[in-house]
Short mmCIF file of C-alpha atoms in Angstrom, two decimals:
data_model
loop_
_atom_site.label_atom_id
_atom_site.label_comp_id
_atom_site.label_asym_id
_atom_site.label_seq_id
_atom_site.Cartn_x
_atom_site.Cartn_y
_atom_site.Cartn_z
CA UNK A 30 -101.10 50.28 258.95
CA UNK A 31 -98.20 48.61 257.08
CA UNK A 32 -97.02 50.22 253.93
CA UNK A 33 -98.24 48.56 250.73
CA UNK A 34 -95.81 48.00 247.91
CA UNK A 35 -95.29 51.21 245.92
CA UNK A 36 -96.54 50.74 242.37
CA UNK A 37 -94.62 53.64 240.91
CA UNK A 38 -92.72 53.01 237.71
CA UNK A 39 -89.40 53.41 239.53
CA UNK A 40 -90.12 50.58 241.99
CA UNK A 41 -91.62 48.27 239.37
CA UNK A 42 -88.57 48.74 237.19
CA UNK A 43 -86.17 48.10 240.07
CA UNK A 44 -83.29 45.70 239.58
CA UNK A 45 -83.89 42.04 240.29
CA UNK A 46 -81.61 40.95 243.11
CA UNK A 47 -79.56 37.76 242.93
CA UNK A 48 -81.43 36.39 245.94
CA UNK A 49 -84.81 37.02 244.29
CA UNK A 50 -83.65 35.44 241.04
CA UNK A 51 -82.36 32.31 242.77
CA UNK A 52 -85.53 31.98 244.87
CA UNK A 53 -87.71 32.38 241.77
CA UNK A 54 -85.64 29.85 239.82
CA UNK A 55 -85.86 27.37 242.71
CA UNK A 56 -89.66 27.70 242.94
CA UNK A 57 -90.12 27.51 239.16
CA UNK A 58 -87.89 24.44 239.02
CA UNK A 59 -89.75 22.73 241.87
CA UNK A 60 -93.08 23.58 240.26
CA UNK A 61 -92.11 22.27 236.82
CA UNK A 62 -90.49 19.08 238.10
CA UNK A 63 -93.46 18.18 240.29
CA UNK A 64 -96.16 19.10 237.79
CA UNK A 65 -94.46 17.46 234.83
CA UNK A 66 -94.01 14.27 236.82
CA UNK A 67 -97.67 14.36 237.86
CA UNK A 68 -98.82 15.11 234.29
CA UNK A 69 -96.98 12.05 233.01
CA UNK A 70 -97.79 9.63 235.84
CA UNK A 71 -101.21 10.32 237.39
CA UNK A 72 -103.82 8.16 235.58
CA UNK A 73 -106.43 9.89 233.46
CA UNK A 74 -109.49 11.11 235.42
CA UNK A 75 -112.86 10.70 233.69
CA UNK A 76 -113.58 14.45 233.48
CA UNK A 77 -110.21 14.90 231.79
CA UNK A 78 -111.15 12.22 229.28
CA UNK A 79 -114.47 13.94 228.59
CA UNK A 80 -112.93 17.39 228.15
CA UNK A 81 -110.07 16.21 225.95
CA UNK A 82 -112.47 14.07 223.91
CA UNK A 83 -114.69 17.10 223.35
CA UNK A 84 -111.66 19.11 222.27
CA UNK A 85 -110.53 16.46 219.79
CA UNK A 86 -113.95 16.37 218.07
CA UNK A 87 -113.21 13.23 216.03
CA UNK A 88 -115.76 10.86 214.52
CA UNK A 89 -115.62 8.68 217.64
CA UNK A 90 -115.92 11.57 220.13
CA UNK A 91 -118.87 11.56 222.47
CA UNK A 92 -120.79 14.74 221.55
CA UNK A 93 -120.77 17.71 223.90
CA UNK A 94 -124.01 18.47 225.67
CA UNK A 95 -124.21 21.98 224.18
CA UNK A 96 -122.24 24.42 221.97
CA UNK A 97 -120.49 25.99 224.97
CA UNK A 98 -119.29 22.63 226.32
CA UNK A 99 -121.29 22.58 229.53
CA UNK A 100 -120.09 26.09 230.45
CA UNK A 101 -116.40 25.33 229.83
CA UNK A 102 -115.92 26.75 226.34
CA UNK A 103 -112.50 28.40 226.71
CA UNK A 104 -110.95 25.45 228.55
CA UNK A 105 -112.11 23.01 225.88
CA UNK A 106 -110.79 25.28 223.13
CA UNK A 107 -107.40 25.50 224.87
CA UNK A 108 -107.28 21.70 225.09
CA UNK A 109 -108.28 21.44 221.43
CA UNK A 110 -105.51 23.83 220.39
CA UNK A 111 -102.81 22.12 222.42
CA UNK A 112 -103.95 18.69 221.26
CA UNK A 113 -103.73 19.78 217.63
CA UNK A 114 -100.18 21.01 218.25
CA UNK A 115 -99.32 18.19 220.62
CA UNK A 116 -96.99 15.98 218.56
CA UNK A 117 -95.04 14.05 219.77
CA UNK A 118 -97.32 14.07 222.85
CA UNK A 119 -100.64 12.28 223.06
CA UNK A 120 -103.75 14.44 223.33
CA UNK A 121 -104.10 14.03 227.09
CA UNK A 122 -100.52 15.01 227.85
CA UNK A 123 -100.70 17.98 225.48
CA UNK A 124 -103.83 19.25 227.29
CA UNK A 125 -102.25 18.65 230.69
CA UNK A 126 -99.15 20.60 229.69
CA UNK A 127 -101.31 23.61 228.87
CA UNK A 128 -102.66 23.55 232.45
CA UNK A 129 -99.12 23.13 233.82
CA UNK A 130 -98.04 26.26 231.92
CA UNK A 131 -101.07 28.26 233.11
CA UNK A 132 -100.44 27.14 236.70
CA UNK A 133 -96.90 28.49 236.54
CA UNK A 134 -98.29 31.90 235.60
CA UNK A 135 -100.66 31.63 238.59
CA UNK A 136 -97.67 31.13 240.91
CA UNK A 137 -96.08 34.23 239.37
CA UNK A 138 -99.30 36.19 239.91
CA UNK A 139 -99.32 35.09 243.58
CA UNK A 140 -95.80 36.43 244.00
CA UNK A 141 -96.62 39.75 242.34
CA UNK A 142 -99.85 40.18 244.30
CA UNK A 143 -98.10 39.43 247.61
CA UNK A 144 -95.32 41.85 246.71
CA UNK A 145 -97.72 44.63 245.69
CA UNK A 146 -99.94 44.19 248.73
CA UNK A 147 -97.34 43.50 251.43
CA UNK A 148 -93.66 42.98 250.61
CA UNK A 149 -91.32 41.15 248.29
CA UNK A 150 -90.72 38.52 250.98
CA UNK A 151 -94.45 37.99 251.51
CA UNK A 152 -94.87 37.53 247.77
CA UNK A 153 -92.10 34.94 247.61
CA UNK A 154 -93.60 33.04 250.55
CA UNK A 155 -97.07 33.16 248.94
CA UNK A 156 -95.66 31.66 245.75
CA UNK A 157 -93.90 28.96 247.77
CA UNK A 158 -97.15 28.02 249.51
CA UNK A 159 -98.93 27.83 246.16
CA UNK A 160 -96.26 25.57 244.67
CA UNK A 161 -96.08 22.99 247.48
CA UNK A 162 -99.81 22.47 248.12
CA UNK A 163 -101.15 19.01 247.20
CA UNK A 164 -104.31 20.81 246.01
CA UNK A 165 -102.36 22.55 243.25
CA UNK A 166 -100.04 19.59 242.69
CA UNK A 167 -103.09 17.64 241.53
CA UNK A 168 -105.07 20.27 239.67
CA UNK A 169 -102.18 22.13 238.04
CA UNK A 170 -101.33 18.80 236.39
CA UNK A 171 -104.77 17.66 235.20
CA UNK A 172 -106.60 18.60 232.01
CA UNK A 173 -109.50 20.08 233.95
CA UNK A 174 -111.22 23.42 233.65
CA UNK A 175 -110.62 24.28 237.31
CA UNK A 176 -106.88 24.68 236.78
CA UNK A 177 -107.49 26.91 233.76
CA UNK A 178 -109.96 29.08 235.66
CA UNK A 179 -107.68 29.39 238.70
CA UNK A 180 -104.83 30.76 236.57
CA UNK A 181 -107.04 33.55 235.25
CA UNK A 182 -108.42 34.09 238.76
CA UNK A 183 -104.88 34.65 240.07
CA UNK A 184 -104.31 37.35 237.50
CA UNK A 185 -107.71 38.87 238.25
CA UNK A 186 -106.66 39.15 241.92
CA UNK A 187 -103.37 40.81 241.00
CA UNK A 188 -104.92 43.24 238.53
CA UNK A 189 -107.77 44.06 240.91
CA UNK A 190 -105.22 44.85 243.62
CA UNK A 191 -103.39 47.19 241.28
CA UNK A 192 -106.68 48.78 240.25
CA UNK A 193 -107.40 49.54 243.90
CA UNK A 194 -103.87 50.65 244.82
CA UNK A 195 -103.46 53.12 241.96
CA UNK A 196 -105.48 55.71 240.11
CA UNK A 197 -104.46 54.38 236.71
CA UNK A 198 -106.80 53.10 234.00
CA UNK A 199 -104.06 50.91 232.54
CA UNK A 200 -105.21 47.85 234.48
CA UNK A 201 -108.86 48.04 233.43
CA UNK A 202 -108.58 46.25 230.07
CA UNK A 203 -106.30 43.39 231.21
CA UNK A 204 -108.54 42.90 234.27
CA UNK A 205 -111.61 42.68 232.05
CA UNK A 206 -109.82 40.13 229.85
CA UNK A 207 -108.81 38.03 232.87
CA UNK A 208 -112.37 38.04 234.23
CA UNK A 209 -113.92 37.17 230.86
CA UNK A 210 -111.39 34.34 230.48
CA UNK A 211 -112.19 33.03 233.99
CA UNK A 212 -115.93 33.01 233.22
CA UNK A 213 -115.45 31.35 229.81
CA UNK A 214 -113.08 28.77 231.31
CA UNK A 215 -115.89 27.72 233.65
CA UNK A 216 -119.11 29.63 234.19
CA UNK A 217 -118.76 29.49 237.98
CA UNK A 218 -116.07 32.15 237.46
CA UNK A 219 -118.88 34.67 237.79
CA UNK A 220 -118.22 34.64 241.55
CA UNK A 221 -114.86 36.30 240.84
CA UNK A 222 -116.60 39.46 239.66
CA UNK A 223 -116.81 40.58 243.26
CA UNK A 224 -113.02 40.86 243.54
CA UNK A 225 -112.56 44.20 241.68
CA UNK A 226 -115.34 45.73 243.73
CA UNK A 227 -113.69 44.52 246.95
CA UNK A 228 -110.37 45.93 245.75
CA UNK A 229 -111.71 49.44 245.29
CA UNK A 230 -113.75 49.41 248.50
CA UNK A 231 -110.94 48.03 250.66
CA UNK A 232 -107.69 49.16 249.03
CA UNK A 233 -108.78 52.62 247.95
CA UNK A 234 -109.35 55.35 250.58
CA UNK A 235 -112.99 56.37 250.86
CA UNK A 236 -112.13 59.81 249.55
CA UNK A 237 -111.15 58.22 246.21
CA UNK A 238 -114.06 55.80 245.81
CA UNK A 239 -115.74 58.08 243.32
CA UNK A 240 -112.68 57.88 241.08
CA UNK A 241 -112.39 54.11 241.45
CA UNK A 242 -116.04 53.34 240.67
CA UNK A 243 -115.85 54.12 236.91
CA UNK A 244 -112.77 51.92 236.54
CA UNK A 245 -114.48 49.01 238.30
CA UNK A 246 -117.60 49.48 236.17
CA UNK A 247 -115.50 49.47 233.00
CA UNK A 248 -113.68 46.29 234.05
CA UNK A 249 -116.92 44.50 234.91
CA UNK A 250 -118.90 45.58 231.85
CA UNK A 251 -117.71 42.81 229.51
CA UNK A 252 -117.87 39.82 231.93
CA UNK A 253 -121.28 40.88 233.29
CA UNK A 254 -122.60 41.42 229.78
CA UNK A 255 -121.31 38.01 228.72
CA UNK A 256 -122.90 36.30 231.68
CA UNK A 257 -126.20 38.09 231.06
CA UNK A 258 -126.10 36.95 227.43
CA UNK A 259 -125.58 33.31 228.40
CA UNK A 260 -128.37 33.56 230.96
CA UNK A 261 -130.71 35.01 228.35
CA UNK A 262 -129.87 32.20 225.94
CA UNK A 263 -130.55 29.57 228.62
CA UNK A 264 -126.95 28.31 228.65
CA UNK A 265 -126.48 28.17 232.42
CA UNK A 266 -128.28 24.88 232.98
CA UNK A 267 -125.43 23.04 234.73
CA UNK A 268 -124.66 26.02 236.96
CA UNK A 269 -128.31 26.26 237.98
CA UNK A 270 -128.60 22.50 238.58
CA UNK A 271 -125.67 22.55 240.99
CA UNK A 272 -126.99 25.49 243.02
CA UNK A 273 -130.12 25.95 245.10
CA UNK A 274 -131.67 28.74 247.14
CA UNK A 275 -134.66 26.85 248.56
CA UNK A 276 -135.34 28.38 251.93
CA UNK A 277 -136.48 25.14 253.57
CA UNK A 278 -133.19 23.32 252.91
CA UNK A 279 -130.76 26.24 252.83
CA UNK A 280 -129.75 26.08 256.51
CA UNK A 281 -128.85 22.37 256.63
CA UNK A 282 -127.21 22.71 253.23
CA UNK A 283 -124.94 25.53 254.39
CA UNK A 284 -123.89 23.67 257.55
CA UNK A 285 -123.26 20.49 255.61
CA UNK A 286 -121.25 22.33 252.98
CA UNK A 287 -119.27 24.19 255.62
CA UNK A 288 -118.15 20.99 257.29
CA UNK A 289 -117.42 19.37 253.90
CA UNK A 290 -115.33 22.36 252.82
CA UNK A 291 -113.40 22.26 256.10
CA UNK A 292 -112.69 18.55 255.68
CA UNK A 293 -111.59 19.01 252.07
CA UNK A 294 -109.32 21.95 252.89
CA UNK A 295 -107.83 20.04 255.82
CA UNK A 296 -106.82 17.29 253.42
CA UNK A 297 -105.88 19.25 250.30
CA UNK A 298 -104.12 22.15 252.05
CA UNK A 299 -102.88 19.87 254.87
CA UNK A 300 -103.43 20.70 258.56
CA UNK A 301 -100.35 22.93 258.87
CA UNK A 302 -101.45 25.22 256.05
CA UNK A 303 -105.15 25.10 256.98
CA UNK A 304 -104.39 26.13 260.57
CA UNK A 305 -101.92 28.77 259.37
CA UNK A 306 -104.57 30.16 257.03
CA UNK A 307 -107.06 30.44 259.90
CA UNK A 308 -104.40 32.14 262.03
CA UNK A 309 -103.52 34.41 259.11
CA UNK A 310 -107.11 35.61 258.79
CA UNK A 311 -107.07 36.52 262.47
CA UNK A 312 -103.67 38.19 262.10
CA UNK A 313 -104.77 40.26 259.11
CA UNK A 314 -108.05 41.39 260.65
CA UNK A 315 -107.17 41.77 264.33
CA UNK A 316 -103.43 42.43 264.49
CA UNK A 317 -102.35 44.01 261.24
CA UNK A 318 -105.71 45.64 260.37
CA UNK A 319 -104.49 46.82 256.99
CA UNK A 320 -106.42 47.52 253.81
CA UNK A 321 -104.37 44.88 252.00
CA UNK A 322 -105.15 42.27 254.65
CA UNK A 323 -108.87 43.02 254.49
CA UNK A 324 -108.74 42.65 250.71
CA UNK A 325 -107.11 39.20 250.93
CA UNK A 326 -109.74 38.04 253.43
CA UNK A 327 -112.47 39.37 251.11
CA UNK A 328 -111.01 37.41 248.19
CA UNK A 329 -111.05 34.29 250.36
CA UNK A 330 -114.73 34.92 251.10
CA UNK A 331 -115.53 35.49 247.41
CA UNK A 332 -113.88 32.23 246.36
CA UNK A 333 -115.49 30.06 249.06
CA UNK A 334 -118.78 31.40 250.45
CA UNK A 335 -120.86 31.27 247.23
CA UNK A 336 -120.16 27.55 246.96
CA UNK A 337 -120.76 26.91 250.66
CA UNK A 338 -124.10 28.73 250.59
CA UNK A 339 -125.51 27.73 247.20
CA UNK A 340 -124.06 24.37 246.14
CA UNK A 341 -125.97 21.16 246.57
CA UNK A 342 -123.80 19.29 244.03
CA UNK A 343 -120.11 20.11 244.31
CA UNK A 344 -116.59 18.73 244.59
CA UNK A 345 -113.36 19.84 246.30
CA UNK A 346 -111.95 21.26 243.06
CA UNK A 347 -114.65 23.94 243.06
CA UNK A 348 -112.64 25.60 245.86
CA UNK A 349 -109.37 25.55 243.94
CA UNK A 350 -109.31 29.33 243.38
CA UNK A 351 -109.32 29.78 247.16
CA UNK A 352 -105.67 28.67 247.23
CA UNK A 353 -104.76 32.13 245.90
CA UNK A 354 -105.95 34.12 248.96
CA UNK A 355 -104.83 31.26 251.24
CA UNK A 356 -101.30 31.50 249.80
CA UNK A 357 -101.29 35.28 250.13
CA UNK A 358 -102.58 35.15 253.71
CA UNK A 359 -100.13 32.49 254.88
CA UNK A 360 -97.27 34.25 253.09
CA UNK A 361 -98.13 37.48 254.86
CA UNK A 362 -98.46 35.73 258.24
CA UNK A 363 -94.98 34.23 257.97
CA UNK A 364 -93.57 37.53 256.73
CA UNK A 365 -95.31 39.51 259.48
CA UNK A 366 -94.21 37.22 262.30
CA UNK A 367 -90.62 37.31 261.01
CA UNK A 368 -90.71 41.11 260.73
CA UNK A 369 -92.07 41.38 264.28
CA UNK A 370 -89.27 39.11 265.55
CA UNK A 371 -86.69 41.19 263.75
CA UNK A 372 -88.01 44.33 265.46
CA UNK A 373 -88.30 42.76 268.93
CA UNK A 374 -84.96 40.94 268.89
CA UNK A 375 -82.83 43.36 266.95
CA UNK A 376 -79.90 42.60 269.22
CA UNK A 377 -80.17 38.87 268.57
CA UNK A 378 -80.10 38.88 264.81
CA UNK A 379 -78.99 35.27 264.47
CA UNK A 380 -82.13 34.09 266.27
CA UNK A 381 -84.39 36.50 264.40
CA UNK A 382 -82.84 35.50 261.08
CA UNK A 383 -83.36 31.79 261.77
CA UNK A 384 -87.01 32.21 262.78
CA UNK A 385 -88.44 32.62 259.28
CA UNK A 386 -86.77 29.50 257.79
CA UNK A 387 -87.94 27.52 260.83
CA UNK A 388 -91.51 28.82 260.52
CA UNK A 389 -91.59 28.23 256.77
CA UNK A 390 -90.22 24.71 257.19
CA UNK A 391 -92.79 23.96 259.88
CA UNK A 392 -95.70 25.14 257.74
CA UNK A 393 -94.55 23.86 254.36
CA UNK A 394 -93.07 20.47 255.26
CA UNK A 395 -96.49 18.84 255.66
CA UNK A 396 -97.84 19.85 252.21
CA UNK A 397 -94.49 18.95 250.67
CA UNK A 398 -94.68 15.44 252.11
CA UNK A 399 -98.30 14.98 251.04
CA UNK A 400 -97.58 16.32 247.56
CA UNK A 401 -94.75 13.80 247.40
CA UNK A 402 -97.21 11.04 248.29
CA UNK A 403 -99.57 12.26 245.55
CA UNK A 404 -96.75 12.13 243.02
CA UNK A 405 -95.10 8.86 243.98
CA UNK A 406 -97.70 6.84 245.91
CA UNK A 407 -101.14 8.21 244.98
CA UNK A 408 -103.16 5.16 246.14
CA UNK A 409 -101.63 5.54 249.62
CA UNK A 410 -101.87 9.36 249.80
CA UNK A 411 -103.99 10.80 252.63
CA UNK A 412 -106.64 12.56 250.55
CA UNK A 413 -110.28 13.48 251.29
CA UNK A 414 -112.85 10.80 250.48
CA UNK A 415 -114.18 12.42 247.28
CA UNK A 416 -110.65 12.73 245.88
CA UNK A 417 -109.80 9.11 246.71
CA UNK A 418 -112.97 7.98 244.97
CA UNK A 419 -112.36 10.11 241.90
CA UNK A 420 -108.62 9.58 241.46
CA UNK A 421 -107.95 6.13 242.95
CA UNK A 422 -110.80 3.81 243.91
CA UNK A 423 -114.01 4.76 242.07
CA UNK A 424 -115.16 4.45 238.49
CA UNK A 425 -113.94 8.00 237.59
CA UNK A 426 -110.36 6.94 238.39
CA UNK A 427 -108.01 6.24 235.51
CA UNK A 428 -106.30 3.31 237.20
CA UNK A 429 -106.44 0.38 234.82
CA UNK A 430 -106.90 2.47 231.66
CA UNK A 431 -103.28 2.13 230.56
CA UNK A 432 -103.33 -1.59 231.27
CA UNK A 433 -106.58 -1.91 229.31
CA UNK A 434 -105.13 0.02 226.37
CA UNK A 435 -101.96 -2.09 226.36
CA UNK A 436 -104.01 -5.31 226.40
CA UNK A 437 -106.24 -4.19 223.52
CA UNK A 438 -103.27 -3.07 221.43
CA UNK A 439 -101.51 -6.40 221.92
CA UNK A 440 -104.66 -8.26 220.92
CA UNK A 441 -105.04 -6.11 217.84
CA UNK A 442 -101.45 -6.70 216.77
CA UNK A 443 -101.75 -10.45 217.38
CA UNK A 444 -105.03 -10.87 215.49
CA UNK A 445 -105.02 -11.09 211.65
CA UNK A 446 -107.36 -8.40 210.39
CA UNK A 447 -107.30 -6.62 213.76
CA UNK A 448 -109.92 -6.37 216.50
CA UNK A 449 -113.22 -4.51 216.80
CA UNK A 450 -113.46 -2.86 220.23
CA UNK A 451 -117.07 -2.30 221.31
CA UNK A 452 -118.34 -0.31 224.30
CA UNK A 453 -121.65 1.06 225.54
CA UNK A 454 -122.70 4.68 225.22
CA UNK A 455 -121.86 5.99 228.70
CA UNK A 456 -119.67 8.95 229.66
CA UNK A 457 -117.06 6.59 231.07
CA UNK A 458 -113.51 5.39 230.38
CA UNK A 459 -114.45 2.65 227.89
CA UNK A 460 -115.88 5.42 225.73
CA UNK A 461 -113.91 8.65 226.28
CA UNK A 462 -110.51 7.29 227.32
CA UNK A 463 -110.43 4.69 224.55
CA UNK A 464 -111.35 7.46 222.11
CA UNK A 465 -108.19 9.28 223.19
CA UNK A 466 -105.79 6.34 223.28
CA UNK A 467 -107.06 4.07 220.50
CA UNK A 468 -108.39 6.38 217.78
CA UNK A 469 -106.31 5.92 214.66
CA UNK A 470 -104.85 2.59 215.76
CA UNK A 471 -104.20 0.51 212.60
CA UNK A 472 -105.15 -2.82 214.20
CA UNK A 473 -108.15 -1.66 216.26
CA UNK A 474 -111.55 -0.22 215.30
CA UNK A 475 -113.97 1.38 217.76
CA UNK A 476 -117.71 0.75 217.84
CA UNK A 477 -120.20 2.35 220.22
CA UNK A 478 -123.49 0.62 221.01
CA UNK A 479 -126.07 3.40 220.67
CA UNK A 480 -128.48 4.30 223.47
CA UNK A 481 -131.32 1.79 223.79
CA UNK A 482 -130.89 0.78 220.15
CA UNK A 483 -131.70 -2.83 219.18
CA UNK A 484 -130.50 -2.18 215.63
CA UNK A 485 -127.11 -1.02 216.95
CA UNK A 486 -126.74 -4.27 218.93
CA UNK A 487 -127.86 -6.38 215.99
CA UNK A 488 -125.34 -4.66 213.73
CA UNK A 489 -122.61 -5.38 216.26
CA UNK A 490 -123.54 -9.09 216.22
CA UNK A 491 -123.29 -8.98 212.43
CA UNK A 492 -119.83 -7.39 212.61
CA UNK A 493 -118.88 -10.05 215.14
CA UNK A 494 -119.39 -12.71 212.47
CA UNK A 495 -116.84 -10.94 210.26
CA UNK A 496 -114.20 -9.89 212.76
CA UNK A 497 -112.95 -10.68 216.25
CA UNK A 498 -114.85 -8.45 218.69
CA UNK A 499 -113.99 -7.45 222.26
CA UNK A 500 -116.62 -5.72 224.41
CA UNK A 501 -115.15 -3.40 227.08
CA UNK A 502 -117.24 -2.71 230.20
CA UNK A 503 -116.83 -0.98 233.51
CA UNK A 504 -117.44 -3.14 236.56
CA UNK A 505 -118.45 -2.72 240.18
CA UNK A 506 -117.91 -5.62 242.60
CA UNK A 507 -116.78 -7.59 239.55
CA UNK A 508 -120.19 -7.20 237.87
CA UNK A 509 -120.68 -5.30 234.57
CA UNK A 510 -121.73 -1.74 235.37
CA UNK A 511 -123.39 0.92 233.25
CA UNK A 512 -124.78 -1.34 230.55
CA UNK A 513 -127.71 -0.07 228.50
CA UNK A 514 -130.76 -2.34 228.45
CA UNK A 515 -130.43 -2.95 224.72
CA UNK A 516 -126.87 -4.23 225.20
CA UNK A 517 -127.69 -6.73 227.97
CA UNK A 518 -128.06 -9.69 225.52
CA UNK A 519 -124.40 -9.22 224.60
CA UNK A 520 -123.40 -10.38 228.08
CA UNK A 521 -124.86 -13.80 227.31
CA UNK A 522 -122.63 -14.40 224.33
CA UNK A 523 -119.41 -13.00 225.77
CA UNK A 524 -116.53 -14.83 227.43
CA UNK A 525 -114.39 -12.95 229.98
CA UNK A 526 -110.80 -12.70 228.75
CA UNK A 527 -109.34 -9.84 230.84
CA UNK A 528 -110.27 -7.89 233.97
CA UNK A 529 -108.84 -5.25 236.30
CA UNK A 530 -109.76 -4.02 239.79
CA UNK A 531 -108.56 -0.61 240.99
CA UNK A 532 -106.29 -0.37 244.05
CA UNK A 533 -108.24 -0.21 247.30
CA UNK A 534 -111.56 -0.23 245.48
CA UNK A 535 -114.14 -2.53 243.94
CA UNK A 536 -114.53 -0.91 240.53
CA UNK A 537 -112.61 -1.80 237.41
CA UNK A 538 -112.87 -3.11 233.86
CA UNK A 539 -113.96 -6.31 232.13
CA UNK A 540 -113.25 -7.39 228.56
CA UNK A 541 -115.60 -9.95 226.98
CA UNK A 542 -114.77 -11.77 223.75
CA UNK A 543 -118.03 -11.89 221.83
CA UNK A 544 -119.25 -14.93 219.94
CA UNK A 545 -122.77 -13.87 219.07
CA UNK A 546 -123.34 -15.93 215.93
CA UNK A 547 -126.53 -17.44 217.37
CA UNK A 548 -128.16 -14.05 217.96
CA UNK A 549 -130.45 -12.52 215.30
CA UNK A 550 -128.22 -10.96 212.66
CA UNK A 551 -128.47 -7.37 211.55
CA UNK A 552 -130.49 -6.73 208.44
#
């Protein structure tokens, strides 16, 4: 069994070598450059618009579905705080920067966990894997709850490992805080509560389980109590809607989810990392057979299997936390193979020394190239179908939003008295994204046609007689999409003046200039 990193105070306080410092600076620099570029260039995704709009809580904001923001309370509060402090940034960029900062701490946690469990080199390689993955390149740059939750999950893995490797109670409180934060960031974080238990069972010798059990119980008390409270208050509706345990459909659901997860991981980890992760699991369980390796495999199971078994509505980002054990496993595989080569070919040190850079380059070059495509040529990037739909081609994609905003601003500036911008009451870009980009504009006013409300439509026709009015709609195949029944008459008195179709897709936007003077006026 390989020796795990010694957590004594002497080793933890050891001097940082020049090599370690330079490697850490290189990774941090690569992370920040890539994520900051993504945060400032990838178009706004609809869920980002919804979450940031909830956090802003202005008069135009679409109301949240419940007081805990659909099970994402902490994430929304973080976005609200960063947006309020965001000058000179816009609200979206401020929220994205908070996720970028949290993702950097997750990379640090990967390094520390790999170091504690295996070696300093394994930790550095784990951090490198985390940084270059297209999966994290996307979601460490987006104002989404998954990136927030994954950062706290990374720290929960590290603190759980230290809880299992030591007899100290010092890690109990920070572990409890990390788990509570992960659950509050997104309620699906409840699956992470199995990690401390796995740490004690797998990292602690059986003779010391009795001493580890009270520490695990203390760390789990707060997050379990919080989850039980939310369940008692009926606040887990979304989580329950997305999961099913119906016996008749469970088998086909699991097989379908398993293949979907494999396809998503193949695309978002890239084949070289996905295959290396599979080989790493075999290496850890069959070759190395260490407590630390078993723990990493258990974390991988905790962060994937609940979704594979229970989810009937899910997306690739639900598996984002799995990049933590994947990074640790691949880092350890590369480290272990290099160590084995160094032992076998001690007399040929030049060859043994060159093996690790060659292995690392072979594994990491593919995700680096795909991450580069995500950053600089997103419409052409080789991504799984759901991600292409959400980020490039489908109605959730933010392509066209900036162009729409620029067009509306120019029209407002060119029109005496400004322009009234109307949109229907759907959770879509014409509502949430325009709330973010156009609220407070001196030459533009926003108006939302209420759900199935004739009076709301009639009032809009009245306003149209007083001020130039542009109606913004989403389209599919060039046809207005997501229009409430009450708003359909508006299509008959509108003239198309601007449109946009997303790259590679059929969805987009349409702007109609309303001239509804012949319609019944509002009274």
